CSV table of C-alpha atoms and ligand atoms in Angstrom, one decimal:
chain,number,residue,atom,x,y,z
A,271,MET,CA,0.0,0.0,0.0
A,272,ASN,CA,3.0,2.2,-0.2
A,273,ALA,CA,1.8,3.8,-3.4
A,274,HIS,CA,-1.0,5.4,-1.5
A,275,THR,CA,1.1,7.2,1.0
A,276,ARG,CA,3.8,8.4,-1.3
A,277,ALA,CA,4.1,12.1,-1.9
A,278,VAL,CA,2.5,13.6,-5.0
A,279,SER,CA,4.7,13.2,-8.0
A,280,PRO,CA,5.9,16.3,-9.9
A,281,VAL,CA,4.6,14.8,-13.2
A,282,ALA,CA,1.2,14.4,-11.7
A,283,ARG,CA,1.3,17.8,-10.3
A,284,ALA,CA,2.1,19.4,-13.7
A,285,LEU,CA,-0.7,17.5,-15.4
A,286,PHE,CA,-3.1,18.4,-12.7
A,287,ASP,CA,-2.3,22.1,-12.8
A,288,LYS,CA,-2.8,22.1,-16.6
A,289,ALA,CA,-6.1,20.2,-16.2
A,290,ILE,CA,-7.5,22.4,-13.4
A,291,ALA,CA,-6.7,25.4,-15.6
A,292,GLY,CA,-9.2,24.0,-18.1
A,293,ASP,CA,-6.9,22.3,-20.7
A,294,ILE,CA,-9.3,19.8,-22.2
A,295,ALA,CA,-6.5,17.5,-23.4
A,296,ALA,CA,-5.0,17.4,-19.9
A,297,ILE,CA,-8.4,16.8,-18.4
A,298,SER,CA,-8.9,13.8,-20.6
A,299,ARG,CA,-5.5,12.4,-20.0
A,300,LEU,CA,-5.9,12.8,-16.3
A,301,LEU,CA,-9.3,11.0,-16.3
A,302,SER,CA,-7.7,8.2,-18.4
A,303,SER,CA,-5.0,7.9,-15.8
A,304,LEU,CA,-7.4,7.6,-13.0
A,305,GLU,CA,-9.5,5.1,-14.9
A,306,ALA,CA,-6.5,2.9,-15.8
A,307,ASP,CA,-5.2,3.2,-12.2
A,308,ASP,CA,-1.7,3.8,-13.7
A,309,GLY,CA,1.4,5.2,-12.0
A,310,LEU,CA,0.1,8.7,-11.7
A,311,ALA,CA,-3.4,7.7,-10.5
A,312,CYS,CA,-2.5,7.8,-6.8
A,313,SER,CA,-1.1,11.3,-6.9
A,314,LEU,CA,-3.9,12.5,-9.1
A,315,CYS,CA,-6.5,11.1,-6.7
A,316,CYS,CA,-4.8,12.8,-3.8
A,317,LEU,CA,-4.9,16.2,-5.6
A,318,SER,CA,-8.4,15.7,-6.8
A,319,TRP,CA,-9.7,15.1,-3.2
A,320,ILE,CA,-8.0,18.3,-2.1
A,321,HIS,CA,-9.6,20.4,-4.8
A,322,ARG,CA,-13.0,18.8,-4.8
A,323,ARG,CA,-16.2,20.9,-4.4
A,324,PRO,CA,-19.6,19.7,-3.3
A,325,GLY,CA,-21.3,19.8,-6.7
A,326,THR,CA,-21.5,16.1,-7.6
A,327,VAL,CA,-25.0,14.8,-8.2
A,328,GLY,CA,-25.9,11.1,-8.9
A,329,PHE,CA,-29.1,10.1,-10.7
A,330,THR,CA,-30.1,6.6,-9.9
A,331,GLY,CA,-33.2,4.5,-10.2
A,332,PRO,CA,-34.6,1.5,-12.1
A,333,PRO,CA,-33.8,0.9,-15.8
A,334,GLY,CA,-35.8,3.2,-18.0
A,335,ALA,CA,-37.0,5.6,-15.2
A,336,GLY,CA,-35.8,8.6,-17.2
A,337,LYS,CA,-32.4,9.2,-15.6
A,338,SER,CA,-30.7,10.2,-18.9
A,339,SER,CA,-33.6,12.4,-19.9
A,340,LEU,CA,-33.4,14.1,-16.5
A,341,VAL,CA,-29.7,14.6,-16.7
A,342,SER,CA,-30.1,16.1,-20.1
A,343,ALA,CA,-32.9,18.4,-19.0
A,344,THR,CA,-30.8,19.3,-15.9
A,345,ILE,CA,-27.9,20.3,-18.1
A,346,ARG,CA,-30.1,22.5,-20.1
A,347,ARG,CA,-31.4,24.3,-17.1
A,348,LEU,CA,-28.0,24.7,-15.5
A,349,ARG,CA,-26.6,26.1,-18.7
A,350,GLU,CA,-29.4,28.7,-18.7
A,351,LEU,CA,-28.2,29.7,-15.3
A,352,GLY,CA,-24.6,30.0,-16.6
A,353,ALA,CA,-23.1,27.0,-14.8
A,354,THR,CA,-20.6,24.7,-16.3
A,355,ILE,CA,-21.2,21.0,-16.2
A,356,ALA,CA,-19.3,17.7,-16.4
A,357,VAL,CA,-21.2,14.5,-17.1
A,358,LEU,CA,-19.9,11.1,-16.2
A,359,ALA,CA,-21.9,8.6,-18.2
A,360,VAL,CA,-21.2,5.2,-16.7
A,361,ASP,CA,-21.5,2.6,-19.3
A,362,PRO,CA,-23.4,-0.3,-17.8
A,363,SER,CA,-21.9,-3.7,-18.0
A,364,SER,CA,-25.2,-5.4,-17.1
A,365,PRO,CA,-27.1,-7.0,-20.0
A,366,VAL,CA,-30.4,-5.5,-18.6
A,367,SER,CA,-29.5,-1.9,-19.3
A,368,GLY,CA,-26.6,-2.5,-21.7
A,369,GLY,CA,-28.7,-1.5,-24.7
A,370,SER,CA,-29.3,2.0,-23.3
A,371,ILE,CA,-25.9,3.4,-24.1
A,372,LEU,CA,-26.8,4.4,-27.6
A,373,GLY,CA,-30.0,6.0,-26.4
A,374,ASP,CA,-28.0,7.9,-23.8
A,375,ARG,CA,-25.6,9.2,-26.3
A,376,PHE,CA,-28.5,10.4,-28.4
A,377,ARG,CA,-30.0,12.2,-25.5
A,378,MET,CA,-26.7,13.9,-24.7
A,379,ARG,CA,-26.0,14.8,-28.3
A,380,GLU,CA,-27.4,18.4,-28.1
A,381,HIS,CA,-24.8,19.2,-25.4
A,382,THR,CA,-21.7,17.8,-27.0
A,383,LEU,CA,-20.7,21.0,-28.9
A,384,ASP,CA,-21.3,23.2,-25.9
A,385,PRO,CA,-17.8,24.2,-24.4
A,386,GLY,CA,-19.5,24.6,-21.0
A,387,VAL,CA,-20.3,20.9,-21.0
A,388,TYR,CA,-17.8,18.1,-20.7
A,389,ILE,CA,-19.1,14.6,-21.3
A,390,ARG,CA,-17.1,11.5,-20.6
A,391,SER,CA,-18.1,7.9,-20.7
A,392,MET,CA,-16.7,5.5,-18.2
A,393,SER,CA,-16.9,1.8,-18.0
A,394,SER,CA,-18.3,0.1,-14.9
A,395,ARG,CA,-16.9,-3.3,-15.9
A,396,GLY,CA,-15.0,-5.0,-13.2
A,397,ALA,CA,-16.5,-3.0,-10.3
A,398,SER,CA,-18.6,-4.8,-7.9
A,399,GLY,CA,-21.2,-2.1,-7.6
A,400,GLY,CA,-22.8,0.1,-10.2
A,401,LEU,CA,-20.0,2.7,-10.3
A,402,ALA,CA,-16.4,1.9,-10.8
A,403,ARG,CA,-14.2,3.0,-8.0
A,404,ALA,CA,-12.3,5.4,-10.3
A,405,THR,CA,-15.6,7.2,-10.9
A,406,ALA,CA,-15.4,8.7,-7.4
A,407,ASP,CA,-11.9,10.1,-8.1
A,408,CYS,CA,-12.9,11.3,-11.5
A,409,ALA,CA,-16.0,13.0,-10.1
A,410,ALA,CA,-13.9,14.6,-7.3
A,411,PHE,CA,-11.4,15.9,-9.9
A,412,LEU,CA,-14.1,17.3,-12.3
A,413,SER,CA,-15.9,19.0,-9.4
A,414,GLY,CA,-12.7,21.1,-9.0
A,415,ILE,CA,-13.1,22.4,-12.5
A,416,TYR,CA,-16.8,22.4,-13.4
A,417,ASP,CA,-19.6,23.9,-11.3
A,418,TRP,CA,-21.6,20.7,-11.4
A,419,VAL,CA,-20.7,17.0,-12.0
A,420,LEU,CA,-23.7,14.8,-13.0
A,421,LEU,CA,-23.5,11.0,-12.9
A,422,GLU,CA,-26.0,8.5,-14.0
A,423,SER,CA,-25.7,5.1,-12.3
A,424,VAL,CA,-26.9,1.8,-13.7
A,425,GLY,CA,-30.2,0.4,-12.5
A,426,VAL,CA,-31.0,-0.7,-9.0
A,427,GLY,CA,-29.4,-3.0,-6.6
A,428,GLN,CA,-25.9,-2.8,-5.2
A,429,GLY,CA,-25.0,0.0,-7.4
A,430,GLU,CA,-26.8,2.6,-5.3
A,431,VAL,CA,-24.5,2.0,-2.4
A,432,ASP,CA,-21.7,3.2,-4.6
A,433,VAL,CA,-23.6,6.2,-5.7
A,434,ARG,CA,-24.1,7.3,-2.1
A,435,THR,CA,-20.4,7.3,-1.4
A,436,THR,CA,-19.3,8.8,-4.7
A,437,VAL,CA,-21.5,11.9,-4.9
A,438,ASP,CA,-22.6,14.7,-2.7
A,439,THR,CA,-26.3,14.5,-3.6
A,440,THR,CA,-28.2,11.4,-4.7
A,441,VAL,CA,-31.3,11.9,-6.8
A,442,VAL,CA,-33.5,8.8,-6.8
A,443,VAL,CA,-35.7,8.6,-9.9
A,444,LEU,CA,-38.9,6.6,-9.7
A,445,ASN,CA,-42.0,6.2,-11.9
A,446,PRO,CA,-45.7,5.9,-11.1
A,447,GLY,CA,-47.5,2.7,-11.5
A,448,THR,CA,-44.5,0.4,-11.2
A,449,GLY,CA,-44.7,-0.7,-7.6
A,450,ASP,CA,-41.4,1.2,-7.1
A,451,VAL,CA,-42.0,2.3,-3.6
A,452,VAL,CA,-42.1,-1.2,-2.1
A,453,GLN,CA,-39.2,-2.3,-4.3
A,454,SER,CA,-37.1,0.7,-3.5
A,455,LEU,CA,-37.6,0.1,0.2
A,456,LYS,CA,-36.3,-3.4,-0.3
A,457,ALA,CA,-33.3,-2.2,-2.3
A,458,GLY,CA,-32.5,0.3,0.5
A,459,ILE,CA,-33.2,3.3,-1.8
A,460,LEU,CA,-34.7,5.3,1.0
A,461,GLU,CA,-31.4,5.1,2.8
A,462,ILE,CA,-29.5,6.7,-0.1
A,463,ALA,CA,-31.8,9.3,-1.4
A,464,ASP,CA,-31.3,13.0,-0.8
A,465,ILE,CA,-33.9,14.0,-3.4
A,466,PHE,CA,-36.8,11.9,-4.8
A,467,VAL,CA,-38.0,12.6,-8.3
A,468,VAL,CA,-41.3,11.1,-9.5
A,469,ASN,CA,-40.6,11.2,-13.2
A,470,LYS,CA,-43.1,10.4,-15.9
A,471,ALA,CA,-45.6,12.5,-13.9
A,472,ASP,CA,-47.7,12.6,-17.1
A,473,ARG,CA,-48.6,9.0,-16.3
A,474,GLU,CA,-51.4,7.8,-14.0
A,475,GLY,CA,-50.5,7.3,-10.4
A,476,ALA,CA,-47.9,10.1,-10.0
A,477,MET,CA,-49.7,11.9,-7.3
A,478,VAL,CA,-50.3,8.6,-5.4
A,479,LEU,CA,-46.6,7.8,-5.6
A,480,GLN,CA,-45.6,11.2,-4.5
A,481,ALA,CA,-48.0,11.0,-1.5
A,482,ASP,CA,-46.7,7.5,-0.6
A,483,LEU,CA,-43.1,8.7,-0.7
A,484,GLU,CA,-43.9,11.7,1.3
A,485,SER,CA,-45.5,9.7,4.1
A,486,LEU,CA,-42.7,7.2,3.9
A,487,ILE,CA,-40.2,10.0,4.4
A,488,ALA,CA,-42.2,11.5,7.2
A,489,SER,CA,-42.4,8.1,9.0
A,490,VAL,CA,-38.6,7.7,9.0
A,491,GLY,CA,-37.8,11.3,9.7
A,492,SER,CA,-35.3,13.7,8.1
A,493,ARG,CA,-31.6,13.0,7.8
A,494,GLY,CA,-29.8,15.6,9.8
A,495,ASP,CA,-31.6,18.9,9.0
A,496,TRP,CA,-32.1,17.9,5.4
A,497,THR,CA,-35.7,17.0,4.7
A,498,ARG,CA,-35.9,14.9,1.5
A,499,PRO,CA,-38.1,16.5,-1.1
A,500,VAL,CA,-40.3,14.6,-3.6
A,501,ILE,CA,-40.4,16.4,-6.9
A,502,PRO,CA,-42.7,15.4,-9.8
A,503,THR,CA,-41.2,15.9,-13.3
A,504,ILE,CA,-41.8,15.1,-16.9
A,505,ALA,CA,-38.2,15.0,-18.1
A,506,THR,CA,-39.0,14.8,-21.8
A,507,GLU,CA,-41.0,18.0,-21.6
A,508,GLY,CA,-38.9,19.9,-19.1
A,509,PHE,CA,-41.7,20.0,-16.6
A,510,GLY,CA,-40.5,20.3,-13.0
A,511,ILE,CA,-36.9,20.7,-13.9
A,512,LYS,CA,-36.6,24.3,-12.8
A,513,GLY,CA,-37.8,23.4,-9.4
A,514,MET,CA,-35.5,20.3,-9.2
A,515,VAL,CA,-32.5,22.4,-10.1
A,516,ASP,CA,-33.5,25.0,-7.4
A,517,VAL,CA,-33.4,22.1,-5.0
A,518,LEU,CA,-30.0,21.1,-6.2
A,519,TYR,CA,-28.7,24.6,-5.3
A,520,GLU,CA,-30.5,24.4,-1.9
A,521,ARG,CA,-28.9,21.1,-1.2
A,522,ARG,CA,-25.5,22.5,-2.1
A,523,MET,CA,-26.0,25.4,0.3
A,524,PHE,CA,-27.0,22.9,2.9
A,525,ILE,CA,-23.8,20.8,2.4
A,526,GLU,CA,-21.6,23.9,2.5
A,527,LYS,CA,-22.9,24.9,5.9
A,528,PRO,CA,-19.9,24.9,8.3
A,529,GLU,CA,-21.7,22.4,10.7
A,530,VAL,CA,-22.4,20.0,7.8
A,531,VAL,CA,-19.3,20.3,5.7
A,532,GLU,CA,-16.9,18.5,8.1
A,533,GLU,CA,-19.3,15.6,8.7
A,534,HIS,CA,-20.0,15.2,5.0
A,535,ARG,CA,-16.3,15.2,4.2
A,536,ARG,CA,-15.5,12.7,6.9
A,537,THR,CA,-18.3,10.3,5.7
A,538,GLN,CA,-17.1,10.5,2.1
A,539,LEU,CA,-13.4,10.0,2.9
A,540,THR,CA,-14.4,7.1,5.2
A,541,SER,CA,-16.3,5.3,2.5
A,542,ALA,CA,-13.7,6.0,-0.2
A,543,SER,CA,-10.9,4.9,2.1
A,544,ALA,CA,-12.8,1.7,2.9
A,545,ALA,CA,-13.4,1.0,-0.8
A,546,ILE,CA,-9.7,1.3,-1.6
A,547,PHE,CA,-8.8,-0.8,1.4
A,548,LYS,CA,-11.3,-3.5,0.4
A,549,ASP,CA,-9.9,-3.6,-3.1
A,550,GLU,CA,-6.4,-3.9,-1.9
A,551,LEU,CA,-7.3,-6.5,0.6
A,552,ARG,CA,-9.1,-8.6,-1.9
A,553,SER,CA,-6.2,-8.6,-4.3
A,554,SER,CA,-3.7,-9.3,-1.6
A,555,LEU,CA,-5.9,-12.1,-0.3
A,556,ASP,CA,-6.2,-13.6,-3.8
A,557,GLU,CA,-2.5,-13.5,-4.1
A,558,PHE,CA,-1.9,-15.2,-0.7
A,559,LEU,CA,-4.4,-18.0,-1.5
A,560,LEU,CA,-2.3,-18.9,-4.6
A,561,SER,CA,0.9,-18.9,-2.6
A,562,PRO,CA,2.9,-22.1,-1.7
A,563,GLU,CA,2.6,-21.0,2.0
A,564,TRP,CA,-1.2,-21.2,1.8
A,565,ARG,CA,-1.2,-24.5,-0.1
A,566,LYS,CA,0.8,-26.0,2.7
A,567,LEU,CA,-1.5,-24.5,5.4
A,568,ALA,CA,-4.6,-25.6,3.5
A,569,SER,CA,-3.5,-29.2,3.3
A,570,ALA,CA,-3.5,-29.4,7.1
A,571,LEU,CA,-6.9,-27.7,7.6
A,572,THR,CA,-9.7,-29.5,9.3
A,573,SER,CA,-12.4,-26.8,9.0
A,574,PRO,CA,-13.1,-23.5,7.1
A,575,TYR,CA,-13.1,-21.7,10.5
A,576,GLU,CA,-9.6,-22.9,11.1
A,577,GLY,CA,-8.7,-21.6,7.6
A,578,ALA,CA,-10.3,-18.3,8.3
A,579,GLY,CA,-8.2,-18.1,11.5
A,580,GLU,CA,-5.1,-18.8,9.5
A,581,ILE,CA,-6.0,-16.0,7.0
A,582,LEU,CA,-6.5,-13.6,9.9
A,583,ARG,CA,-3.1,-14.6,11.3
A,584,TRP,CA,-1.5,-13.9,7.9
A,585,LEU,CA,-3.3,-10.6,7.6
A,586,ARG,CA,-2.0,-9.5,11.0
A,587,SER,CA,1.5,-10.5,10.0
A,588,VAL,CA,1.4,-8.4,6.9
A,589,GLN,CA,3.5,-5.2,7.4
A,590,PRO,CA,2.7,-2.1,5.4
A,591,HIS,CA,5.6,-1.6,2.9
B,785,GTP,N1,-44.0,9.7,-20.7
B,785,GTP,C1,-42.7,10.0,-20.3
B,785,GTP,N2,-41.7,9.4,-20.9
B,785,GTP,C2,-40.5,9.7,-20.4
B,785,GTP,C3,-40.3,10.7,-19.4
B,785,GTP,N3,-38.9,10.7,-19.2
B,785,GTP,C4,-38.3,9.8,-20.0
B,785,GTP,N4,-39.2,9.2,-20.7
B,785,GTP,C5,-39.0,8.1,-21.7
B,785,GTP,O1,-38.6,7.0,-21.0
B,785,GTP,C6,-37.7,6.2,-21.8
B,785,GTP,C7,-36.4,6.0,-20.9
B,785,GTP,O2,-35.8,7.2,-20.7
B,785,GTP,P1,-34.2,7.3,-20.3
B,785,GTP,O3,-34.0,8.7,-20.0
B,785,GTP,O4,-33.4,6.6,-21.3
B,785,GTP,O5,-34.2,6.4,-19.0
B,785,GTP,P2,-33.0,5.9,-18.2
B,785,GTP,O6,-33.4,5.8,-16.7
B,785,GTP,O7,-31.8,6.7,-18.5
B,785,GTP,O8,-32.8,4.4,-18.8
B,785,GTP,P3,-31.6,3.4,-18.6
B,785,GTP,O9,-30.3,4.2,-18.7
B,785,GTP,O10,-31.8,2.4,-19.7
B,785,GTP,O11,-31.8,2.8,-17.2
B,785,GTP,C8,-37.4,7.0,-23.0
B,785,GTP,O12,-38.1,6.6,-24.1
B,785,GTP,C9,-37.8,8.4,-22.6
B,785,GTP,O13,-38.2,9.2,-23.8
B,785,GTP,C10,-41.4,11.3,-18.9
B,785,GTP,O14,-41.3,12.2,-18.0
B,785,GTP,N5,-42.6,11.0,-19.4
B,786,MG,MG1,-29.9,6.1,-19.1
């Protein structure tokens, strides 16, 4: 783990300085570096976390809920307000939503020539959750340059947990008439949402879903002083988007409050640190389990608990480099 405690390399520093000044080629190179987890990645990650601002917003929800349409409408509104935006479109690896990439590209097309909008696709392949670990670093980095960083995460399930730790604000997108409320409770969506959007409000049942969500939120109480709003939208027509963007600004002001900022930062650094540690631990363990030392130990084992004990002993004996 020595790579993660090493001082920032001068090469990384130079690249970072160029990127933070808005050099698009440097921005792309830097993001590729973070994504590839190459020799510069650790230094760049460190710099990115130092410069990050609380403008990262994740849109999550079931497949087809209208996340991409909402992101696109949000960009439009933020541009009207003069803000600059980076979009991290996480290419889903799951076969369920794999077909949506083309559609997403199409929905983003109107923004690709706008110099105030930077769009980058990232792959989520290989990550256990919906967002690759590098996404958190890339989002942190881009937040230092652009006023807002918008992410769309793949589907429901384990992915949401990642969204929570990657972004400052999580928007959960649901639709009427799909039994989403019960399902989302099961998937722990209530835990992760900062803002609920009832999209496709042109469909029947939108008001019922909104009322259900509001009573659900009231029953579990607010998180800190932030009361989670439920906003009806029709993303394809731009309905409700102005109000939703106003809430994004309110949320940002809330996170920037001195009494919240420290706690927020601590929570995010804790999750990001734990994610890195788990990754490192997993690869070290995999390596150990292939070693001659383990083969010898495994031959003498009488139970898996004994084996787990041996692994624990090995872990305690591992010294940081
Ligand atoms: N009627 C209606 N249709 C909508 C609305 N918002 C989005 N749609 C449509 O719903 C479909 C899915 O929208 P997307 O924005 O691709 O949804 P998504 O959540 O990004 O989908 P995945 O990325 O595949 O999970 C598209 O055909 C949209 O045109 C809405 O408010 N009302
Ligand atoms: Mg989409």
